[in-house]
Short mmCIF file of C-alpha atoms in Angstrom, two decimals:
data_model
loop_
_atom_site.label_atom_id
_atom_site.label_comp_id
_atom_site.label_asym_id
_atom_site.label_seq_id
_atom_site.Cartn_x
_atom_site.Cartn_y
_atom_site.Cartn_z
CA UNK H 211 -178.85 -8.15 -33.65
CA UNK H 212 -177.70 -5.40 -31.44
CA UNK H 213 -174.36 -5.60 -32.36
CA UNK H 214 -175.18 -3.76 -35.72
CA UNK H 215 -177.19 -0.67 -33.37
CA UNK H 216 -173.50 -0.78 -31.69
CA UNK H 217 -171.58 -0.35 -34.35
CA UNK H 218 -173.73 1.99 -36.14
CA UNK H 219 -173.54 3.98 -32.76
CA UNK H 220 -170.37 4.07 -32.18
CA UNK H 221 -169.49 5.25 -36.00
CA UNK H 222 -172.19 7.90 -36.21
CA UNK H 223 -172.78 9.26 -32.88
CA UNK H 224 -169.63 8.51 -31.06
CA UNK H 225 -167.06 9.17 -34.18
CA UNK H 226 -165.15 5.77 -32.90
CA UNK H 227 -162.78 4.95 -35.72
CA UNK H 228 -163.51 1.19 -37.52
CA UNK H 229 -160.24 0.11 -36.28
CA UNK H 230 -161.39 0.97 -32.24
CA UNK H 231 -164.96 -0.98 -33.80
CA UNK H 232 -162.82 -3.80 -34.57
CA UNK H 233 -160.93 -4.01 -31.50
CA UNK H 234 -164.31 -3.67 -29.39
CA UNK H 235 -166.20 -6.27 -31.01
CA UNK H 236 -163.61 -8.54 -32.10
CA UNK H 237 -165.09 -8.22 -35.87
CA UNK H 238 -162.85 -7.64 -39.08
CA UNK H 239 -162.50 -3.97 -40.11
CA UNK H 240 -163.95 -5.41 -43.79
CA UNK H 241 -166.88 -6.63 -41.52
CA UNK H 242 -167.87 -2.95 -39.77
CA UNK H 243 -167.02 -1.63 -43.12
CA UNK H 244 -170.22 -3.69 -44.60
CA UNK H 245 -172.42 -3.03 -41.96
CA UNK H 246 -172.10 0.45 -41.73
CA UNK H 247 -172.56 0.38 -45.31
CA UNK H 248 -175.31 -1.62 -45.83
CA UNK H 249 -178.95 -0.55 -45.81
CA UNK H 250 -180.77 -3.56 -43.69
CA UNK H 251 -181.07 -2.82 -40.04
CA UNK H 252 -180.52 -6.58 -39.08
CA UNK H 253 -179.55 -9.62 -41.77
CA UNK H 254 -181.96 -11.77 -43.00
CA UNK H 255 -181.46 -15.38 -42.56
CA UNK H 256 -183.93 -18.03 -43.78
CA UNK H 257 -185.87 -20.18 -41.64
CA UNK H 258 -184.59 -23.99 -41.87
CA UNK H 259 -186.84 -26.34 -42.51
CA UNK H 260 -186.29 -29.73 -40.30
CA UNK H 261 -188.43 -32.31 -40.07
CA UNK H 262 -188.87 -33.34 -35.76
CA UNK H 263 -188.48 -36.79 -34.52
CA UNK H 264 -191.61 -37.04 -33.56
CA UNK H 265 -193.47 -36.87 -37.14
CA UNK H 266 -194.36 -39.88 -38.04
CA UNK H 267 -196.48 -40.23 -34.64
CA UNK H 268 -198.03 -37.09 -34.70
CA UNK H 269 -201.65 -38.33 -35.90
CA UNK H 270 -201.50 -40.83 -33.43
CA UNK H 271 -200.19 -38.57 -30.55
CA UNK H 272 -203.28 -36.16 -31.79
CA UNK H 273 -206.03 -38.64 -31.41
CA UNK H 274 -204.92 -39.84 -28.27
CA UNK H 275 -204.84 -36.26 -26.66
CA UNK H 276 -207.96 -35.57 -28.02
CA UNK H 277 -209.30 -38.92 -26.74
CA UNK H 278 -208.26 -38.66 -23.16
CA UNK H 279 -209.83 -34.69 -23.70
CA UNK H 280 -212.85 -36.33 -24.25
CA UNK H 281 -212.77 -39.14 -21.40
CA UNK H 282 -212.06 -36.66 -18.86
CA UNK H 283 -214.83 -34.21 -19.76
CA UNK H 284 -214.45 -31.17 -17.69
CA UNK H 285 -213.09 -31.84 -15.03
CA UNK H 286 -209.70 -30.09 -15.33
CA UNK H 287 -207.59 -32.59 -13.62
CA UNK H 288 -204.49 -33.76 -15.43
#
């Protein structure tokens, strides 16, 4: 997120106070507090998981690509 570079920036090079962070960003002063304090560059979130709509078909939606591949042979057309 660039918004952590910014704040970072802003505290360290530009000597902004947290309270002119705050008002900038529209985070809580507790919230530029933990950045600037923290030692990630950028949070971690984890991946979700979700299963698509389209699961249950996707052997069958495989073969048949790979059979129409197949009929066309090379000729490239769609």
């Amino acid at each position: 997120m660039a918004t952590l570079n910014v704040i970072r920036r802003w505290a360290l090079r530009d000597k902004m106070s947290i309270r002119d962070i705050s008002r900038r960003t529209g985070l809580a002063r507790n919230t530029i507090k933990k950045h600037l304090r923290s030692e990630e560059s950028e949070p971690k979130y984890p991946r979700r998981v979700s299963s698509s709509k389209l699961d249950p078909y996707a052997e069958k939606l495989a073969t048949g690509w790979e059979s129409r591949q197949q009929n066309r042979g090379n000729s490239g057309a769609l």
